[in-house]
PDB file of C-alpha atoms in Angstrom:
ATOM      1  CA  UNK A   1      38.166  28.669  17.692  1.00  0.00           C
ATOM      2  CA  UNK A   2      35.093  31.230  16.724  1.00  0.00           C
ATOM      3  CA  UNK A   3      33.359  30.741  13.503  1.00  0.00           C
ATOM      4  CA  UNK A   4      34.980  33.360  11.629  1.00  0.00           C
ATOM      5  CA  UNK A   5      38.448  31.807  12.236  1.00  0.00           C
ATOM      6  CA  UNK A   6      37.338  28.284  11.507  1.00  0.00           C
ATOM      7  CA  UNK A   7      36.343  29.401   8.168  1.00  0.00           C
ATOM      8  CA  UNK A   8      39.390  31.153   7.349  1.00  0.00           C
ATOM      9  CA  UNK A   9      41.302  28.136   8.305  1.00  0.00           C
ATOM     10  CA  UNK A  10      38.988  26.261   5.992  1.00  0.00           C
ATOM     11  CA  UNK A  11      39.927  28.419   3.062  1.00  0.00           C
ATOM     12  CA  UNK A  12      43.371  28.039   3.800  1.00  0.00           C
ATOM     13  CA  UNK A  13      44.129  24.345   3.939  1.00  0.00           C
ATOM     14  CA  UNK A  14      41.445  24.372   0.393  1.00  0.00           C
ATOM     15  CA  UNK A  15      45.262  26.522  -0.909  1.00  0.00           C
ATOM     16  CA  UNK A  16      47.157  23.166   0.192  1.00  0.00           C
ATOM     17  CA  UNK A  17      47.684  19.550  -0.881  1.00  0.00           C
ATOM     18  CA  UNK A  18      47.176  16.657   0.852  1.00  0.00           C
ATOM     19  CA  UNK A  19      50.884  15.395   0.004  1.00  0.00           C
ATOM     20  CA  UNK A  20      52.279  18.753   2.086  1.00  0.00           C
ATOM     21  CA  UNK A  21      49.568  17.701   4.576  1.00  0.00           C
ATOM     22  CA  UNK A  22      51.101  14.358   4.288  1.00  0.00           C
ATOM     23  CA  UNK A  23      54.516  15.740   4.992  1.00  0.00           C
ATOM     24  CA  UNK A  24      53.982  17.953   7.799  1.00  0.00           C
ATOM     25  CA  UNK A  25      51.972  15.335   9.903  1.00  0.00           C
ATOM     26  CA  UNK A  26      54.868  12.606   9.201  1.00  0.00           C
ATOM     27  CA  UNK A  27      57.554  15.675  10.966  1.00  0.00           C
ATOM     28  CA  UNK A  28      55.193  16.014  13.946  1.00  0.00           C
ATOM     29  CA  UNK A  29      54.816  12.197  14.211  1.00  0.00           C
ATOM     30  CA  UNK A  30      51.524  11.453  12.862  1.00  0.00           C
ATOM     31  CA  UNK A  31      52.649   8.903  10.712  1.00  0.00           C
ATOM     32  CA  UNK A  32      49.006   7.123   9.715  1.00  0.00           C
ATOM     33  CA  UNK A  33      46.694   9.701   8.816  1.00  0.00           C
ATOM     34  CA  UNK A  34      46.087   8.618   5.067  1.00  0.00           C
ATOM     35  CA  UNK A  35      42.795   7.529   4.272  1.00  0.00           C
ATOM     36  CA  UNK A  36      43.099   4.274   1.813  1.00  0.00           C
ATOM     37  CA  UNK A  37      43.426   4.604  -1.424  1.00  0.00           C
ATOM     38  CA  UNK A  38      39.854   3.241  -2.459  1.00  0.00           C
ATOM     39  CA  UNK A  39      38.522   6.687  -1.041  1.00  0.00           C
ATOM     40  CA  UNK A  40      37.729   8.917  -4.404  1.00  0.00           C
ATOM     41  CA  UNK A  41      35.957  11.900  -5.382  1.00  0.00           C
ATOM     42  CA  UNK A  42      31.896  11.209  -7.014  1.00  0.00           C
ATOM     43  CA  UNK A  43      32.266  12.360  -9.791  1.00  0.00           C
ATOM     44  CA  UNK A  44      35.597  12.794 -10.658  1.00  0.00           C
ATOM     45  CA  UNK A  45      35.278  16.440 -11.189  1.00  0.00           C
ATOM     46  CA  UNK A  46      34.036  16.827  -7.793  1.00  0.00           C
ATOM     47  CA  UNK A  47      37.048  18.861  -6.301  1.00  0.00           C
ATOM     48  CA  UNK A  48      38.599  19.405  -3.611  1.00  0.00           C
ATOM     49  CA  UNK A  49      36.676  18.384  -0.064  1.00  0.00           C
ATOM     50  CA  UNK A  50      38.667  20.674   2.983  1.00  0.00           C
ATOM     51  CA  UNK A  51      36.277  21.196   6.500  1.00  0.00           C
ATOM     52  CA  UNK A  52      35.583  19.874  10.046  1.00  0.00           C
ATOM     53  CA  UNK A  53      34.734  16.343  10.947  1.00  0.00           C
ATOM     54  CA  UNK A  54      31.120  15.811  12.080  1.00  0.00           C
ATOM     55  CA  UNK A  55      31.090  12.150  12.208  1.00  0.00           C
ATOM     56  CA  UNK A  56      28.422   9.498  11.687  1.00  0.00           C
ATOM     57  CA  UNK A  57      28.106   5.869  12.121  1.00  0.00           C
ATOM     58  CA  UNK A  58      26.064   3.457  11.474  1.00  0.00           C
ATOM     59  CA  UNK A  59      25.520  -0.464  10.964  1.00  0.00           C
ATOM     60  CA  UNK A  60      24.047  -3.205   9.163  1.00  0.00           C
ATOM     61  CA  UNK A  61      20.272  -3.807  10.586  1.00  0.00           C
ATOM     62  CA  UNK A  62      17.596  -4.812   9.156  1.00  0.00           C
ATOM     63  CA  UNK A  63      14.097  -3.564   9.715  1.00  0.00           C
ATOM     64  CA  UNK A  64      10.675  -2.373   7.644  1.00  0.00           C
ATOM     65  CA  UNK A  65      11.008  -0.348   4.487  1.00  0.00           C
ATOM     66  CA  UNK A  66      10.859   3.434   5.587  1.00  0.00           C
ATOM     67  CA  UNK A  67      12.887   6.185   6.613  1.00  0.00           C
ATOM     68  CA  UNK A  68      16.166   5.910   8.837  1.00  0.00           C
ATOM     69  CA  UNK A  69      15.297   9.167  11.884  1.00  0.00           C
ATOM     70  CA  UNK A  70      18.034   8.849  13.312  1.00  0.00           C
ATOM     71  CA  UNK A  71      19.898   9.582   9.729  1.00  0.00           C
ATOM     72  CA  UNK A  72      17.933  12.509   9.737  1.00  0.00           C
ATOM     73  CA  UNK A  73      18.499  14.118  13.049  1.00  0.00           C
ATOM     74  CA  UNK A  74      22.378  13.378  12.887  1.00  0.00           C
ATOM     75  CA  UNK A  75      22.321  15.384   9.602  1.00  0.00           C
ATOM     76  CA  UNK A  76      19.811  18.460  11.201  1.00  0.00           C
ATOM     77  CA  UNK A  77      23.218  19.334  13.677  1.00  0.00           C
ATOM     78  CA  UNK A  78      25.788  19.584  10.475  1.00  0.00           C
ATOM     79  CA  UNK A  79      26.907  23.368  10.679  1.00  0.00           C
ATOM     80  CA  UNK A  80      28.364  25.904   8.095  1.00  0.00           C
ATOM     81  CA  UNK A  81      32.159  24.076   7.508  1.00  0.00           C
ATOM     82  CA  UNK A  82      31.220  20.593   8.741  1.00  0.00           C
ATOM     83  CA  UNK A  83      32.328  17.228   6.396  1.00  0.00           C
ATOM     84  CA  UNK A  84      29.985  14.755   7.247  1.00  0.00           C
ATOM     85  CA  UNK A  85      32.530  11.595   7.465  1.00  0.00           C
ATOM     86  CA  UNK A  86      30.291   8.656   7.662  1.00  0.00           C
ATOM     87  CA  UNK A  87      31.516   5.227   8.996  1.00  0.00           C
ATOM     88  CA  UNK A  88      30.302   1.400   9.101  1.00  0.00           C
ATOM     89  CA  UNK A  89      29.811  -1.576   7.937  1.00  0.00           C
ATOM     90  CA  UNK A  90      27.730  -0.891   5.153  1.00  0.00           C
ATOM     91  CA  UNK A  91      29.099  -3.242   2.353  1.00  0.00           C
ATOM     92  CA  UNK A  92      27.877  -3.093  -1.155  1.00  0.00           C
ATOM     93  CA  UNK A  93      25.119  -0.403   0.338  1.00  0.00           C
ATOM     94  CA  UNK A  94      25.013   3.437  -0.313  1.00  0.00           C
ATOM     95  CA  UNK A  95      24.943   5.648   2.884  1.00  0.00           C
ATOM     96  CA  UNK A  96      22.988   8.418   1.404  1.00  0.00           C
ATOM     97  CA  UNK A  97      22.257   9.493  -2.079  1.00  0.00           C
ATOM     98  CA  UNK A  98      21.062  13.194  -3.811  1.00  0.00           C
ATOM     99  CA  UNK A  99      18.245  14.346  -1.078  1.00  0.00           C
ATOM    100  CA  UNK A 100      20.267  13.992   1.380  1.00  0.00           C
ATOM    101  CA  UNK A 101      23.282  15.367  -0.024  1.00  0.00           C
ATOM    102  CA  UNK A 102      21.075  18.457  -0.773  1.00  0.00           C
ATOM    103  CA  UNK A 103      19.730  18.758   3.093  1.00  0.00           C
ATOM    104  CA  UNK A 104      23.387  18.658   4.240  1.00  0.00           C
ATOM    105  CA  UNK A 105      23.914  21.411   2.027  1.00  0.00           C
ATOM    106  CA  UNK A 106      21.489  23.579   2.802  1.00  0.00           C
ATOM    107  CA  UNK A 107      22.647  23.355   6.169  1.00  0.00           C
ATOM    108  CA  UNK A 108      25.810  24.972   5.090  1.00  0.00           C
ATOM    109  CA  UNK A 109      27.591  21.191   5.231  1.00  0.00           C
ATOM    110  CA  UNK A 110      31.193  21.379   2.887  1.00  0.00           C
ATOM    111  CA  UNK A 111      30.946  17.927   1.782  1.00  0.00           C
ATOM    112  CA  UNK A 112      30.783  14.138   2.531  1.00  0.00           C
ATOM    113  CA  UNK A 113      33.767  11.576   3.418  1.00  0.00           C
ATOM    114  CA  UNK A 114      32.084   8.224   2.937  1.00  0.00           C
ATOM    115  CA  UNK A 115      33.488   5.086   4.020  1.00  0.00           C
ATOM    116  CA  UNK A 116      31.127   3.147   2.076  1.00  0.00           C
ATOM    117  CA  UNK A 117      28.786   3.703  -1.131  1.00  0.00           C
ATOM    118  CA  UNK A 118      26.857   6.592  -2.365  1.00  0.00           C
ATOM    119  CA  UNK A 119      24.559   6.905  -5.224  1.00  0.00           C
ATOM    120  CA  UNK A 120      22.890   9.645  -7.519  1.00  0.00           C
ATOM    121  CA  UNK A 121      26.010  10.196  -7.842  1.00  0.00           C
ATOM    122  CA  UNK A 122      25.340  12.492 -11.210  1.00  0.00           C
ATOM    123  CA  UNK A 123      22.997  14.391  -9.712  1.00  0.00           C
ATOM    124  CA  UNK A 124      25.364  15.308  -6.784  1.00  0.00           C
ATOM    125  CA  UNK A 125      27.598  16.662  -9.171  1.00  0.00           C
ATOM    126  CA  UNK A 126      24.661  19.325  -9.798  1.00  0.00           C
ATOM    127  CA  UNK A 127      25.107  20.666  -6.569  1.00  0.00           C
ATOM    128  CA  UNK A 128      28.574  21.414  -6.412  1.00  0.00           C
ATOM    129  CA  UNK A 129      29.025  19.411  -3.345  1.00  0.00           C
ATOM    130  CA  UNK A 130      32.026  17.315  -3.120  1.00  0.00           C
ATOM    131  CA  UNK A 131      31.670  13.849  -1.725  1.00  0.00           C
ATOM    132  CA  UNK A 132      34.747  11.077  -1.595  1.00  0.00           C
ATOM    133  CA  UNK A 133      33.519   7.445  -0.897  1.00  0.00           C
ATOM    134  CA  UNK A 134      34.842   4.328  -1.558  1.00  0.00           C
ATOM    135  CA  UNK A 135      32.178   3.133  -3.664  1.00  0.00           C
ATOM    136  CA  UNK A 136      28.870   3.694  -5.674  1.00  0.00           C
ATOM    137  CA  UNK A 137      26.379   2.025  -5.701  1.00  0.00           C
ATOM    138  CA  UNK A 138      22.688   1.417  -6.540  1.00  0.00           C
ATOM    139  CA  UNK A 139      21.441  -0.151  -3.376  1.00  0.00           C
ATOM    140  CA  UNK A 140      19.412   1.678  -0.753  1.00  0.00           C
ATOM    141  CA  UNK A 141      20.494   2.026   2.705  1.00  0.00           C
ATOM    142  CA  UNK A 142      16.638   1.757   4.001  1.00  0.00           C
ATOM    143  CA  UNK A 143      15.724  -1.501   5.178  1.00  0.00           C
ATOM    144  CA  UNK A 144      19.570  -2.889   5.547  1.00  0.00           C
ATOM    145  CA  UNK A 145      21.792  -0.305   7.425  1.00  0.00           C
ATOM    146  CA  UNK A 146      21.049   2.690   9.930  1.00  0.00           C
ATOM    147  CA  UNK A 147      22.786   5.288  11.828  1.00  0.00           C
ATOM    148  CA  UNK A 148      23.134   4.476  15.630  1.00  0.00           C
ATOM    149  CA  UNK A 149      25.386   7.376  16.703  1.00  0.00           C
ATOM    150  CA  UNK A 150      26.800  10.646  15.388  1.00  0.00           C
ATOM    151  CA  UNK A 151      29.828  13.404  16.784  1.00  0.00           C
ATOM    152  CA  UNK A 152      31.311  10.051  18.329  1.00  0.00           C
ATOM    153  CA  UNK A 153      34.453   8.833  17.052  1.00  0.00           C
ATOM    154  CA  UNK A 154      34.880   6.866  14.358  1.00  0.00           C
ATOM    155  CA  UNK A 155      37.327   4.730  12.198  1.00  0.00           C
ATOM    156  CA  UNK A 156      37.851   4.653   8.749  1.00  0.00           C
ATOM    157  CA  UNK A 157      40.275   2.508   6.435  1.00  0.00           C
ATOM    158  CA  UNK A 158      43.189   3.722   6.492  1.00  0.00           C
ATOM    159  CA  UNK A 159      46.463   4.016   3.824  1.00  0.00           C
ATOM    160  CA  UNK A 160      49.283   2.865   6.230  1.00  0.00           C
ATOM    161  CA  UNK A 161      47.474   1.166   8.734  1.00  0.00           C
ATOM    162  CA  UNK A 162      44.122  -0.704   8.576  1.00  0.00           C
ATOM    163  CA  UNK A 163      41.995   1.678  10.504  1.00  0.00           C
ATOM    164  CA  UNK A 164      42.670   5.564  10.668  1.00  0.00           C
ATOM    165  CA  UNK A 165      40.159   7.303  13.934  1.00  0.00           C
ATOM    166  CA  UNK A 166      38.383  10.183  13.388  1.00  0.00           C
ATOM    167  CA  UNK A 167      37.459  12.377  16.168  1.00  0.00           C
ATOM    168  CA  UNK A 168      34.574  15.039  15.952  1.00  0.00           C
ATOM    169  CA  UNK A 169      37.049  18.573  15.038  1.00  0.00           C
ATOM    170  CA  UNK A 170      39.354  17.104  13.636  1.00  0.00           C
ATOM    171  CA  UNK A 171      40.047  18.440   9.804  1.00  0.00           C
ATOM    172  CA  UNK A 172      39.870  16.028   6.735  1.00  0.00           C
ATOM    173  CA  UNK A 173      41.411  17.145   3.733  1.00  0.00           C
ATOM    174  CA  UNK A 174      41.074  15.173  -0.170  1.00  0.00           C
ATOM    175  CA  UNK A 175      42.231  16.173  -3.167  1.00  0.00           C
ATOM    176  CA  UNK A 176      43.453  14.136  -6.375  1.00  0.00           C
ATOM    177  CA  UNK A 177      45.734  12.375  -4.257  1.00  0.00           C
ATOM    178  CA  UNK A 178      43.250  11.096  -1.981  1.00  0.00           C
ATOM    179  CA  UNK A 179      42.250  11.905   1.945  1.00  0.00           C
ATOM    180  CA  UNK A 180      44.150  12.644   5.336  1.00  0.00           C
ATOM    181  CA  UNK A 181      42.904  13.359   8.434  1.00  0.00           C
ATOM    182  CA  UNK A 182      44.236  16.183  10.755  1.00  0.00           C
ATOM    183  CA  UNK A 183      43.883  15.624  14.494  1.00  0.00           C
ATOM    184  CA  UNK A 184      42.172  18.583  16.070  1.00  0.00           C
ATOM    185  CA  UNK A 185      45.129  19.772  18.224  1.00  0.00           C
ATOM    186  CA  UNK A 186      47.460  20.471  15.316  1.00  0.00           C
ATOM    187  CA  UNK A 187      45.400  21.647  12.754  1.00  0.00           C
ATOM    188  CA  UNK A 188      46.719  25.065  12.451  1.00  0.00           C
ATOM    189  CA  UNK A 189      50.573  23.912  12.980  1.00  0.00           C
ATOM    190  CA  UNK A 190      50.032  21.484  10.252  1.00  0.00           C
ATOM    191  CA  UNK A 191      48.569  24.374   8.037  1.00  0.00           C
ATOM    192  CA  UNK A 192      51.112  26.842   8.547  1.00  0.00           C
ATOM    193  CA  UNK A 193      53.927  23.696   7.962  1.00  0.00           C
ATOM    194  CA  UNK A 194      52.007  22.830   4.843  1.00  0.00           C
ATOM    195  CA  UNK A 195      51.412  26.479   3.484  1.00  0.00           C
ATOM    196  CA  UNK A 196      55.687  26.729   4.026  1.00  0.00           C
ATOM    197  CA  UNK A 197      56.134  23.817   1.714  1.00  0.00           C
ATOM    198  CA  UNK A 198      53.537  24.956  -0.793  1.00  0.00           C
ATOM    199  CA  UNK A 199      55.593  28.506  -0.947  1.00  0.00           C
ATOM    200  CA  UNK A 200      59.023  26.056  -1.473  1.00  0.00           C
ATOM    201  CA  UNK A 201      57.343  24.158  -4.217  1.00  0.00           C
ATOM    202  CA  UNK A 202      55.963  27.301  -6.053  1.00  0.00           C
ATOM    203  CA  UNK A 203      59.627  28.715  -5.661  1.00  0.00           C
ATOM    204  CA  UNK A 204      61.160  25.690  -6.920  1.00  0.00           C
ATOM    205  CA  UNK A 205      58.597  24.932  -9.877  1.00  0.00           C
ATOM    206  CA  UNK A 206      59.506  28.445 -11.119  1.00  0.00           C
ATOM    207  CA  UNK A 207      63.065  28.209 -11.021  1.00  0.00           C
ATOM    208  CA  UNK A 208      62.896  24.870 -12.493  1.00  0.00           C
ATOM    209  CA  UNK A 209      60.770  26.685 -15.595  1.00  0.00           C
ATOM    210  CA  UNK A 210      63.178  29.398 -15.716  1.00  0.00           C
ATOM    211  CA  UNK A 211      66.007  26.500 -16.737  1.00  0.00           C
ATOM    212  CA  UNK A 212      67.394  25.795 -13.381  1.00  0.00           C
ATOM    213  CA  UNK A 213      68.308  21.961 -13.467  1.00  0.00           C
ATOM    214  CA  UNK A 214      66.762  19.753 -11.063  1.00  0.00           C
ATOM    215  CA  UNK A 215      70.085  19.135  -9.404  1.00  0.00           C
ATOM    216  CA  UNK A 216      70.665  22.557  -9.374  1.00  0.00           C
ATOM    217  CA  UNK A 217      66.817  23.064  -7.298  1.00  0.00           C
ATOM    218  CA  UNK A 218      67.983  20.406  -5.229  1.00  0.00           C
ATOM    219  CA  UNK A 219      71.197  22.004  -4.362  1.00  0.00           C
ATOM    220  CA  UNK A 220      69.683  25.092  -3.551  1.00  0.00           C
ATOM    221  CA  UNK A 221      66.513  24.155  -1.521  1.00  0.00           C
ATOM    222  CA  UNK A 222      67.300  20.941  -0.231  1.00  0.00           C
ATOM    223  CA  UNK A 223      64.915  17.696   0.229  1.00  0.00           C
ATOM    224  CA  UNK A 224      61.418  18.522  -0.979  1.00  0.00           C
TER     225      UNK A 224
END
């Protein structure tokens, strides 16, 4: 897929919710793609978080006060689109906080999926960059935890099943009813599946405000 068509499926899915997502993955047979439910948007008004997985993990280790390079030169190869879905066993910790957030965008980066802490978390806001983690948090990263590996795959908690993997391509999705994952090989079958039942919900919601009962919607367009 060429850039130009990776952004317009981009701005696509951003037209979708993660419940349709939700749907069409369950009639394809991906049946434990939800992220858990701990995963939320920092702040709250953060919005919507659509793009392709570039994926970076990392691990508890300590070592001198100073810089983590290898932090750096996984987030130097995000490109225009990416989400930067970081992974590990970071607990209590924050995995990156404001500078960093700004370098990612710059880089044309969409956003962060975090399975672990952020911080500066007001001052992300600022940048219109949406971020869902699990947690904030005031504690550094530097001296405790460091990337050992990026665009490997990864595995975050997951909704319906303890651990959820996430490949490099594949598309996350998040939205006010959380995160899903979208394996790289149906991506645009899931999209068109999910734009079909946005187009059935919009028809239903208007009948429904025209004074068409709910039995009546249910009658007409069947299980939603």
């Amino acid at each position: 897929m060429n850039i130009e068509d990776k952004a317009d499926v981009r701005r696509r899915y951003l037209e979708v919710d993660t419940s349709n997502v939700g749907d069409a993955l369950d009639e394809l047979g991906y049946l434990d793609q939800g992220l858990a439910p701990e995963f939320s948007p920092y702040p709250a008004t953060a919005g919507r978080l659509a793009g392709w997985a570039y994926t970076i993990r990392g691990q508890m280790s300590p070592y001198e006060l100073g810089g983590d390079a290898e932090k750096m030169r996984a987030c130097q190869q995000l490109q225009p689109g990416d989400i930067s879905v970081w992974s590990g066993d970071g607990e209590g910790i924050c995995y990156f906080g404001e500078l960093i957030a700004i370098g990612m965008k710059e880089r044309g980066c969409a956003g962060a999926l975090v399975d672990g802490g952020i911080r500066d978390v007001s001052w992300i806001g600022k940048q219109d960059f949406p971020v869902y983690a699990r947690y904030r948090t005031p504690v550094q990263s530097i001296a405790r935890w460091k990337v050992n590996a990026a665009q490997v795959p990864v595995f975050l908690r997951g909704a319906t099943t303890k651990l959820v993997r996430v490949n490099p391509g594949d598309f996350v999705l998040a939205d006010e009813d959380g995160a899903i994952v979208i394996p790289a090989k149906v991506v645009e079958r899931v999209l068109v599946e999910a734009e079909r039942l946005t187009e059935k919900e919009k028809a239903i919601r208007s009948d429904l405000e025209t004074g068409l009962s709910l039995q009546a919607a249910l009658d007409k367009y069947g299980h939603v």
